[in-house]
mmCIF file of C-alpha atoms in Angstrom:
data_model
loop_
_atom_site.group_PDB
_atom_site.id
_atom_site.type_symbol
_atom_site.label_atom_id
_atom_site.label_comp_id
_atom_site.label_asym_id
_atom_site.label_seq_id
_atom_site.Cartn_x
_atom_site.Cartn_y
_atom_site.Cartn_z
ATOM 1 C CA UNK A 1 -14.527 26.484 59.888
ATOM 2 C CA UNK A 2 -11.129 26.087 61.418
ATOM 3 C CA UNK A 3 -9.797 28.510 63.951
ATOM 4 C CA UNK A 4 -6.543 30.158 64.856
ATOM 5 C CA UNK A 5 -5.238 31.984 67.877
ATOM 6 C CA UNK A 6 -3.671 35.527 67.643
ATOM 7 C CA UNK A 7 -1.273 36.457 70.475
ATOM 8 C CA UNK A 8 -0.638 34.985 73.825
ATOM 9 C CA UNK A 9 -3.913 36.426 75.173
ATOM 10 C CA UNK A 10 -5.812 33.752 73.305
ATOM 11 C CA UNK A 11 -7.827 35.688 70.786
ATOM 12 C CA UNK A 12 -9.567 33.031 68.724
ATOM 13 C CA UNK A 13 -10.642 33.871 65.162
ATOM 14 C CA UNK A 14 -11.713 31.969 62.077
ATOM 15 C CA UNK A 15 -8.727 30.825 59.999
ATOM 16 C CA UNK A 16 -9.874 33.123 57.169
ATOM 17 C CA UNK A 17 -11.302 36.564 58.117
ATOM 18 C CA UNK A 18 -13.405 38.970 56.062
ATOM 19 C CA UNK A 19 -11.828 42.372 55.166
ATOM 20 C CA UNK A 20 -14.819 44.761 54.985
ATOM 21 C CA UNK A 21 -13.015 47.875 53.619
ATOM 22 C CA UNK A 22 -13.900 47.264 49.986
ATOM 23 C CA UNK A 23 -17.624 47.341 50.682
ATOM 24 C CA UNK A 24 -17.417 51.026 51.329
ATOM 25 C CA UNK A 25 -13.903 52.272 50.356
ATOM 26 C CA UNK A 26 -11.183 52.103 47.662
ATOM 27 C CA UNK A 27 -12.730 49.442 45.473
ATOM 28 C CA UNK A 28 -15.300 51.535 43.528
ATOM 29 C CA UNK A 29 -18.419 53.283 44.742
ATOM 30 C CA UNK A 30 -19.889 51.792 48.007
ATOM 31 C CA UNK A 31 -21.852 48.609 47.558
ATOM 32 C CA UNK A 32 -25.581 48.316 48.336
ATOM 33 C CA UNK A 33 -25.751 48.336 52.183
ATOM 34 C CA UNK A 34 -28.620 45.829 52.321
ATOM 35 C CA UNK A 35 -26.724 43.412 50.138
ATOM 36 C CA UNK A 36 -23.526 43.785 52.219
ATOM 37 C CA UNK A 37 -25.487 43.145 55.491
ATOM 38 C CA UNK A 38 -26.821 40.010 53.927
ATOM 39 C CA UNK A 39 -23.385 39.023 52.892
ATOM 40 C CA UNK A 40 -22.035 39.435 56.362
ATOM 41 C CA UNK A 41 -24.876 37.480 57.772
ATOM 42 C CA UNK A 42 -24.106 34.705 55.353
ATOM 43 C CA UNK A 43 -20.420 34.917 56.382
ATOM 44 C CA UNK A 44 -21.359 34.298 60.030
ATOM 45 C CA UNK A 45 -23.444 31.318 58.954
ATOM 46 C CA UNK A 46 -20.506 29.868 57.139
ATOM 47 C CA UNK A 47 -18.314 30.105 60.115
ATOM 48 C CA UNK A 48 -16.531 33.461 59.618
ATOM 49 C CA UNK A 49 -15.970 35.039 63.007
ATOM 50 C CA UNK A 50 -13.276 37.641 62.221
ATOM 51 C CA UNK A 51 -14.365 40.954 60.564
ATOM 52 C CA UNK A 52 -12.017 43.837 59.824
ATOM 53 C CA UNK A 53 -12.812 47.478 59.420
ATOM 54 C CA UNK A 54 -11.279 50.875 60.283
ATOM 55 C CA UNK A 55 -12.640 54.294 61.159
ATOM 56 C CA UNK A 56 -11.334 55.791 57.952
ATOM 57 C CA UNK A 57 -12.904 53.291 55.536
ATOM 58 C CA UNK A 58 -15.577 55.528 54.041
ATOM 59 C CA UNK A 59 -16.243 58.226 51.525
ATOM 60 C CA UNK A 60 -15.883 62.021 51.536
ATOM 61 C CA UNK A 61 -19.664 62.245 52.233
ATOM 62 C CA UNK A 62 -19.570 59.651 54.973
ATOM 63 C CA UNK A 63 -16.040 59.205 56.268
ATOM 64 C CA UNK A 64 -16.982 56.394 58.750
ATOM 65 C CA UNK A 65 -19.358 54.468 56.367
ATOM 66 C CA UNK A 66 -17.676 51.145 56.772
ATOM 67 C CA UNK A 67 -17.723 50.999 60.634
ATOM 68 C CA UNK A 68 -21.467 52.063 60.524
ATOM 69 C CA UNK A 69 -22.204 49.228 57.970
ATOM 70 C CA UNK A 70 -20.198 46.579 60.033
ATOM 71 C CA UNK A 71 -21.823 47.714 63.302
ATOM 72 C CA UNK A 72 -25.332 47.369 61.965
ATOM 73 C CA UNK A 73 -24.667 44.184 60.151
ATOM 74 C CA UNK A 74 -23.091 42.363 63.024
ATOM 75 C CA UNK A 75 -25.206 43.602 65.806
ATOM 76 C CA UNK A 76 -27.367 40.448 65.903
ATOM 77 C CA UNK A 77 -24.256 38.298 66.017
ATOM 78 C CA UNK A 78 -22.135 40.371 68.437
ATOM 79 C CA UNK A 79 -21.461 37.511 70.820
ATOM 80 C CA UNK A 80 -20.353 35.228 67.926
ATOM 81 C CA UNK A 81 -17.837 37.510 66.160
ATOM 82 C CA UNK A 82 -14.536 39.214 66.682
ATOM 83 C CA UNK A 83 -14.494 42.736 65.345
ATOM 84 C CA UNK A 84 -11.195 44.542 64.562
ATOM 85 C CA UNK A 85 -10.998 48.169 63.800
ATOM 86 C CA UNK A 86 -8.199 50.729 63.608
ATOM 87 C CA UNK A 87 -7.307 54.279 64.905
ATOM 88 C CA UNK A 88 -4.754 56.911 64.075
ATOM 89 C CA UNK A 89 -5.229 58.042 60.470
ATOM 90 C CA UNK A 90 -7.010 60.673 58.426
ATOM 91 C CA UNK A 91 -6.730 61.191 54.620
ATOM 92 C CA UNK A 92 -5.083 64.148 52.933
ATOM 93 C CA UNK A 93 -7.394 65.489 50.253
ATOM 94 C CA UNK A 94 -10.027 62.819 50.476
ATOM 95 C CA UNK A 95 -12.172 64.252 47.751
ATOM 96 C CA UNK A 96 -9.376 63.655 45.138
ATOM 97 C CA UNK A 97 -8.549 60.536 43.259
ATOM 98 C CA UNK A 98 -6.920 57.924 45.532
ATOM 99 C CA UNK A 99 -4.825 56.526 46.944
ATOM 100 C CA UNK A 100 -4.701 59.367 49.341
ATOM 101 C CA UNK A 101 -1.711 60.432 51.394
ATOM 102 C CA UNK A 102 -2.115 59.499 55.065
ATOM 103 C CA UNK A 103 -1.943 61.780 58.063
ATOM 104 C CA UNK A 104 -1.142 59.908 61.379
ATOM 105 C CA UNK A 105 -2.120 60.924 64.800
ATOM 106 C CA UNK A 106 -1.628 58.472 67.568
ATOM 107 C CA UNK A 107 -1.530 60.943 70.418
ATOM 108 C CA UNK A 108 -3.375 59.693 73.581
ATOM 109 C CA UNK A 109 -6.163 62.224 73.230
ATOM 110 C CA UNK A 110 -6.728 61.284 69.528
ATOM 111 C CA UNK A 111 -6.840 57.592 70.509
ATOM 112 C CA UNK A 112 -9.455 58.388 73.185
ATOM 113 C CA UNK A 113 -11.585 60.302 70.796
ATOM 114 C CA UNK A 114 -11.224 57.584 68.142
ATOM 115 C CA UNK A 115 -12.175 54.699 70.381
ATOM 116 C CA UNK A 116 -15.379 56.301 71.646
ATOM 117 C CA UNK A 117 -16.390 57.057 68.008
ATOM 118 C CA UNK A 118 -15.786 53.490 66.911
ATOM 119 C CA UNK A 119 -17.643 52.029 69.817
ATOM 120 C CA UNK A 120 -20.723 54.055 68.905
ATOM 121 C CA UNK A 121 -20.602 53.289 65.225
ATOM 122 C CA UNK A 122 -19.950 49.502 65.867
ATOM 123 C CA UNK A 123 -22.778 49.329 68.381
ATOM 124 C CA UNK A 124 -20.681 47.699 71.020
ATOM 125 C CA UNK A 125 -19.187 48.317 74.402
ATOM 126 C CA UNK A 126 -15.810 46.815 73.518
ATOM 127 C CA UNK A 127 -13.511 46.396 70.528
ATOM 128 C CA UNK A 128 -12.079 42.912 70.279
ATOM 129 C CA UNK A 129 -8.895 43.940 68.349
ATOM 130 C CA UNK A 130 -7.854 47.531 68.083
ATOM 131 C CA UNK A 131 -4.984 48.415 65.682
ATOM 132 C CA UNK A 132 -2.810 51.405 65.402
ATOM 133 C CA UNK A 133 -3.399 51.896 61.680
ATOM 134 C CA UNK A 134 0.026 53.355 60.946
ATOM 135 C CA UNK A 135 3.029 54.431 63.022
ATOM 136 C CA UNK A 136 2.930 58.070 63.998
ATOM 137 C CA UNK A 137 6.507 59.400 63.986
ATOM 138 C CA UNK A 138 5.454 62.101 66.527
ATOM 139 C CA UNK A 139 4.495 59.611 69.196
ATOM 140 C CA UNK A 140 6.688 57.016 70.873
ATOM 141 C CA UNK A 141 5.455 53.439 70.849
ATOM 142 C CA UNK A 142 5.533 53.275 74.639
ATOM 143 C CA UNK A 143 3.006 56.127 74.792
ATOM 144 C CA UNK A 144 0.657 54.316 72.340
ATOM 145 C CA UNK A 145 1.099 51.081 74.280
ATOM 146 C CA UNK A 146 0.463 52.707 77.647
ATOM 147 C CA UNK A 147 -2.842 54.208 76.233
ATOM 148 C CA UNK A 148 -3.806 50.755 74.957
ATOM 149 C CA UNK A 149 -3.097 49.294 78.370
ATOM 150 C CA UNK A 150 -5.438 51.837 79.986
ATOM 151 C CA UNK A 151 -8.220 51.040 77.468
ATOM 152 C CA UNK A 152 -7.816 47.337 78.031
ATOM 153 C CA UNK A 153 -8.067 47.897 81.826
ATOM 154 C CA UNK A 154 -11.179 49.892 81.205
ATOM 155 C CA UNK A 155 -12.737 47.044 79.154
ATOM 156 C CA UNK A 156 -13.117 49.161 76.082
ATOM 157 C CA UNK A 157 -10.484 47.184 74.150
ATOM 158 C CA UNK A 158 -9.720 43.490 74.615
ATOM 159 C CA UNK A 159 -6.669 43.058 72.431
ATOM 160 C CA UNK A 160 -4.490 45.482 70.467
ATOM 161 C CA UNK A 161 -2.313 45.326 67.353
ATOM 162 C CA UNK A 162 -0.180 47.381 65.025
ATOM 163 C CA UNK A 163 -0.412 47.750 61.212
ATOM 164 C CA UNK A 164 2.729 48.226 59.114
ATOM 165 C CA UNK A 165 5.102 48.120 62.046
ATOM 166 C CA UNK A 166 8.885 47.749 62.315
ATOM 167 C CA UNK A 167 10.712 45.251 64.487
ATOM 168 C CA UNK A 168 11.949 47.965 66.863
ATOM 169 C CA UNK A 169 8.560 49.667 67.145
ATOM 170 C CA UNK A 170 6.866 46.284 67.812
ATOM 171 C CA UNK A 171 9.421 45.275 70.516
ATOM 172 C CA UNK A 172 9.130 48.599 72.361
ATOM 173 C CA UNK A 173 5.388 48.568 72.321
ATOM 174 C CA UNK A 174 5.035 44.925 73.235
ATOM 175 C CA UNK A 175 7.242 45.480 76.327
ATOM 176 C CA UNK A 176 4.604 47.896 77.645
ATOM 177 C CA UNK A 177 1.483 46.145 76.627
ATOM 178 C CA UNK A 178 1.525 42.764 74.856
ATOM 179 C CA UNK A 179 0.551 42.956 71.185
ATOM 180 C CA UNK A 180 -1.867 40.326 69.890
ATOM 181 C CA UNK A 181 -1.378 40.864 66.135
ATOM 182 C CA UNK A 182 0.497 42.781 63.502
ATOM 183 C CA UNK A 183 -1.556 43.529 60.382
ATOM 184 C CA UNK A 184 0.684 43.824 57.356
ATOM 185 C CA UNK A 185 0.357 43.696 53.644
ATOM 186 C CA UNK A 186 1.264 40.071 52.614
ATOM 187 C CA UNK A 187 0.822 38.075 49.409
ATOM 188 C CA UNK A 188 2.791 36.054 46.836
ATOM 189 C CA UNK A 189 3.611 39.393 45.294
ATOM 190 C CA UNK A 190 4.357 41.359 48.575
ATOM 191 C CA UNK A 191 6.715 39.303 50.730
ATOM 192 C CA UNK A 192 8.855 41.966 52.244
ATOM 193 C CA UNK A 193 7.485 41.422 55.715
ATOM 194 C CA UNK A 194 8.655 37.863 56.030
ATOM 195 C CA UNK A 195 11.841 39.135 57.737
ATOM 196 C CA UNK A 196 9.487 39.884 60.622
ATOM 197 C CA UNK A 197 8.399 36.265 61.118
ATOM 198 C CA UNK A 198 11.138 35.225 63.568
ATOM 199 C CA UNK A 199 10.156 38.257 65.759
ATOM 200 C CA UNK A 200 6.531 37.387 65.602
ATOM 201 C CA UNK A 201 7.355 33.750 66.608
ATOM 202 C CA UNK A 202 9.568 34.868 69.372
ATOM 203 C CA UNK A 203 7.014 37.343 70.911
ATOM 204 C CA UNK A 204 3.899 35.190 70.256
ATOM 205 C CA UNK A 205 2.305 37.739 68.043
ATOM 206 C CA UNK A 206 -0.014 36.739 65.127
ATOM 207 C CA UNK A 207 0.101 38.123 61.546
ATOM 208 C CA UNK A 208 -3.160 39.227 59.993
ATOM 209 C CA UNK A 209 -2.417 39.473 56.335
ATOM 210 C CA UNK A 210 -4.284 42.271 54.419
ATOM 211 C CA UNK A 211 -4.435 42.323 50.588
ATOM 212 C CA UNK A 212 -3.530 38.603 50.633
ATOM 213 C CA UNK A 213 -4.518 38.375 46.914
ATOM 214 C CA UNK A 214 -2.427 41.412 45.878
ATOM 215 C CA UNK A 215 -5.582 43.620 45.835
ATOM 216 C CA UNK A 216 -7.506 40.962 43.999
ATOM 217 C CA UNK A 217 -5.036 40.345 41.181
ATOM 218 C CA UNK A 218 -4.212 36.781 42.328
ATOM 219 C CA UNK A 219 -7.847 35.736 42.280
ATOM 220 C CA UNK A 220 -7.460 35.212 38.585
ATOM 221 C CA UNK A 221 -10.509 37.259 37.795
ATOM 222 C CA UNK A 222 -8.910 40.159 35.961
ATOM 223 C CA UNK A 223 -7.233 40.843 32.592
ATOM 224 C CA UNK A 224 -5.403 43.706 30.991
ATOM 225 C CA UNK A 225 -8.724 44.886 29.469
ATOM 226 C CA UNK A 226 -10.259 45.624 32.889
ATOM 227 C CA UNK A 227 -10.588 49.374 33.830
ATOM 228 C CA UNK A 228 -11.402 51.098 37.119
ATOM 229 C CA UNK A 229 -12.878 54.496 37.916
ATOM 230 C CA UNK A 230 -9.943 56.585 39.249
ATOM 231 C CA UNK A 231 -12.380 58.622 41.342
ATOM 232 C CA UNK A 232 -13.406 55.729 43.539
ATOM 233 C CA UNK A 233 -11.221 52.787 42.902
ATOM 234 C CA UNK A 234 -7.483 52.639 43.932
ATOM 235 C CA UNK A 235 -6.927 49.830 41.396
ATOM 236 C CA UNK A 236 -6.824 52.431 38.713
ATOM 237 C CA UNK A 237 -3.496 53.540 39.930
ATOM 238 C CA UNK A 238 -2.001 50.311 41.226
ATOM 239 C CA UNK A 239 1.072 49.160 39.285
ATOM 240 C CA UNK A 240 0.004 45.508 39.130
ATOM 241 C CA UNK A 241 -3.213 46.472 37.188
ATOM 242 C CA UNK A 242 -1.339 48.242 34.320
ATOM 243 C CA UNK A 243 -1.695 46.565 31.005
ATOM 244 C CA UNK A 244 2.067 45.896 30.710
ATOM 245 C CA UNK A 245 2.095 44.205 34.144
ATOM 246 C CA UNK A 246 -0.156 41.363 32.909
ATOM 247 C CA UNK A 247 2.456 40.445 30.442
ATOM 248 C CA UNK A 248 5.230 40.765 33.041
ATOM 249 C CA UNK A 249 3.268 38.522 35.396
ATOM 250 C CA UNK A 250 2.528 35.880 32.841
ATOM 251 C CA UNK A 251 4.886 33.355 34.440
ATOM 252 C CA UNK A 252 3.351 33.964 37.907
ATOM 253 C CA UNK A 253 -0.136 33.452 36.620
ATOM 254 C CA UNK A 254 0.809 30.306 34.814
ATOM 255 C CA UNK A 255 2.679 28.956 37.885
ATOM 256 C CA UNK A 256 -0.418 29.577 40.122
ATOM 257 C CA UNK A 257 -2.746 28.091 37.542
ATOM 258 C CA UNK A 258 -0.735 25.005 37.191
ATOM 259 C CA UNK A 259 -0.483 24.349 40.923
ATOM 260 C CA UNK A 260 -4.142 25.158 41.441
ATOM 261 C CA UNK A 261 -5.178 22.683 38.774
ATOM 262 C CA UNK A 262 -2.951 20.019 40.244
ATOM 263 C CA UNK A 263 -4.656 20.567 43.718
ATOM 264 C CA UNK A 264 -8.158 20.867 42.253
ATOM 265 C CA UNK A 265 -8.561 24.320 43.911
ATOM 266 C CA UNK A 266 -8.891 27.906 42.714
ATOM 267 C CA UNK A 267 -6.267 30.610 42.307
ATOM 268 C CA UNK A 268 -7.401 32.333 45.517
ATOM 269 C CA UNK A 269 -7.459 29.189 47.457
ATOM 270 C CA UNK A 270 -3.904 28.381 46.554
ATOM 271 C CA UNK A 271 -2.738 31.817 47.356
ATOM 272 C CA UNK A 272 -4.412 31.905 50.748
ATOM 273 C CA UNK A 273 -3.463 28.304 51.695
ATOM 274 C CA UNK A 274 0.168 29.055 50.799
ATOM 275 C CA UNK A 275 0.410 31.571 53.612
ATOM 276 C CA UNK A 276 -1.761 29.797 56.132
ATOM 277 C CA UNK A 277 0.407 26.718 55.717
ATOM 278 C CA UNK A 278 3.530 28.650 56.490
ATOM 279 C CA UNK A 279 2.705 29.402 60.162
ATOM 280 C CA UNK A 280 -0.297 28.495 62.361
ATOM 281 C CA UNK A 281 -0.582 32.172 63.449
ATOM 282 C CA UNK A 282 -1.137 33.678 60.014
ATOM 283 C CA UNK A 283 -4.665 34.744 59.273
ATOM 284 C CA UNK A 284 -5.602 36.303 55.831
ATOM 285 C CA UNK A 285 -8.477 38.721 55.640
ATOM 286 C CA UNK A 286 -9.487 38.909 51.872
ATOM 287 C CA UNK A 287 -12.280 41.182 51.021
ATOM 288 C CA UNK A 288 -15.161 40.670 48.715
ATOM 289 C CA UNK A 289 -18.657 41.810 47.808
ATOM 290 C CA UNK A 290 -19.766 38.470 46.373
ATOM 291 C CA UNK A 291 -21.173 35.397 47.966
ATOM 292 C CA UNK A 292 -19.314 33.111 45.608
ATOM 293 C CA UNK A 293 -15.988 34.580 46.561
ATOM 294 C CA UNK A 294 -16.899 34.391 50.267
ATOM 295 C CA UNK A 295 -17.457 30.653 49.882
ATOM 296 C CA UNK A 296 -14.291 30.237 47.781
ATOM 297 C CA UNK A 297 -12.006 32.023 50.273
ATOM 298 C CA UNK A 298 -13.252 30.121 53.288
ATOM 299 C CA UNK A 299 -12.507 26.877 51.447
ATOM 300 C CA UNK A 300 -8.787 27.717 51.545
ATOM 301 C CA UNK A 301 -8.764 26.829 55.162
ATOM 302 C CA UNK A 302 -9.253 23.161 54.181
ATOM 303 C CA UNK A 303 -6.299 23.179 51.766
ATOM 304 C CA UNK A 304 -3.239 21.399 53.114
ATOM 305 C CA UNK A 305 0.201 22.074 51.673
ATOM 306 C CA UNK A 306 3.221 20.265 53.042
ATOM 307 C CA UNK A 307 6.255 22.161 54.356
ATOM 308 C CA UNK A 308 8.152 20.986 51.275
ATOM 309 C CA UNK A 309 5.394 22.231 48.924
ATOM 310 C CA UNK A 310 5.457 25.639 50.623
ATOM 311 C CA UNK A 311 9.204 25.795 50.408
ATOM 312 C CA UNK A 312 9.135 24.895 46.669
ATOM 313 C CA UNK A 313 6.541 27.698 46.059
ATOM 314 C CA UNK A 314 8.782 30.211 47.850
ATOM 315 C CA UNK A 315 11.796 29.151 45.733
ATOM 316 C CA UNK A 316 9.803 29.549 42.591
ATOM 317 C CA UNK A 317 8.509 33.020 43.646
ATOM 318 C CA UNK A 318 12.050 34.083 44.630
ATOM 319 C CA UNK A 319 13.292 33.474 41.015
ATOM 320 C CA UNK A 320 10.262 34.649 39.140
ATOM 321 C CA UNK A 321 9.878 37.951 37.366
ATOM 322 C CA UNK A 322 6.946 39.976 38.539
ATOM 323 C CA UNK A 323 5.583 43.453 38.106
ATOM 324 C CA UNK A 324 5.685 46.062 40.832
ATOM 325 C CA UNK A 325 2.732 45.694 43.361
ATOM 326 C CA UNK A 326 0.971 48.441 45.253
ATOM 327 C CA UNK A 327 2.746 48.883 48.539
ATOM 328 C CA UNK A 328 0.384 51.238 50.287
ATOM 329 C CA UNK A 329 -0.385 54.922 50.575
ATOM 330 C CA UNK A 330 2.367 57.241 51.573
ATOM 331 C CA UNK A 331 2.516 59.161 54.918
ATOM 332 C CA UNK A 332 2.126 62.847 54.118
ATOM 333 C CA UNK A 333 5.646 64.128 53.626
ATOM 334 C CA UNK A 334 5.129 67.491 55.373
ATOM 335 C CA UNK A 335 3.784 65.800 58.533
ATOM 336 C CA UNK A 336 6.712 63.475 58.738
ATOM 337 C CA UNK A 337 9.275 66.230 58.291
ATOM 338 C CA UNK A 338 7.537 68.425 60.911
ATOM 339 C CA UNK A 339 8.155 65.935 63.588
ATOM 340 C CA UNK A 340 11.675 64.836 62.844
#
């Protein structure tokens, strides 16, 4: 496995990480826990050292299911792995069909409560990388960063990051307590955060790319005939999985297929390699429940694309018709209005 460094604090992680959310949340009913523990053990054996979870990745019956699973699975390997988790969100109406609206709370007392819960569930005395899951409009970034600074001094958190941040928020937070990584949605179909790249370069902040395969669509494993349970699977309402979207994305699929064939790699490997070859500080965290996909995704770290090849791919994507792609759950409107 190849490794990359996030932030100036030297957080070393595998070049490809494992997003664990889908084992418990948003991609169908939770997977068999024993199988997922075996899968994470296999991941460690392969060289994966970066595992991503969050306190809200669970079910209505077990809201913290994913942290509990990750904590149990990785306990035997704790000194070999980097565990990232997140604070600051609850779901509105979690028993309904998703995606659920998000309720942010990044007040210092809420962060303190969250970190203690995550430490217990993850069976550890420190969190390697602790993200603010979404910006809370009621709390200034300096307040959040100051709380992170305290937790780092106490040894409960080693590095911190922000998910779905803006440039202004990142700069203000970073001045108080250096940010190691920003975790944003990023894929060939979701490139709106590329405008943040110069700022990340300037500040020495890494980018952890979640949904790097556009919620699985760019794996090449799905067709317009696939259906998903709206009670447990967010893909049932994602625009890229509508039947008409497969027709609209025909040129994109053909483009990826032709490039992948030319390189003798898979759809997923091309999509992941494209972003990793853009910057040495980009780390994708695709999720999976299957051993074959785990092996496939890690293979992307060995794919080399030249700067010219990456530029040509970008130019093609810029001019290509694509469907709308899921952009994330909304912050609950009433909450946002109440704090303005």
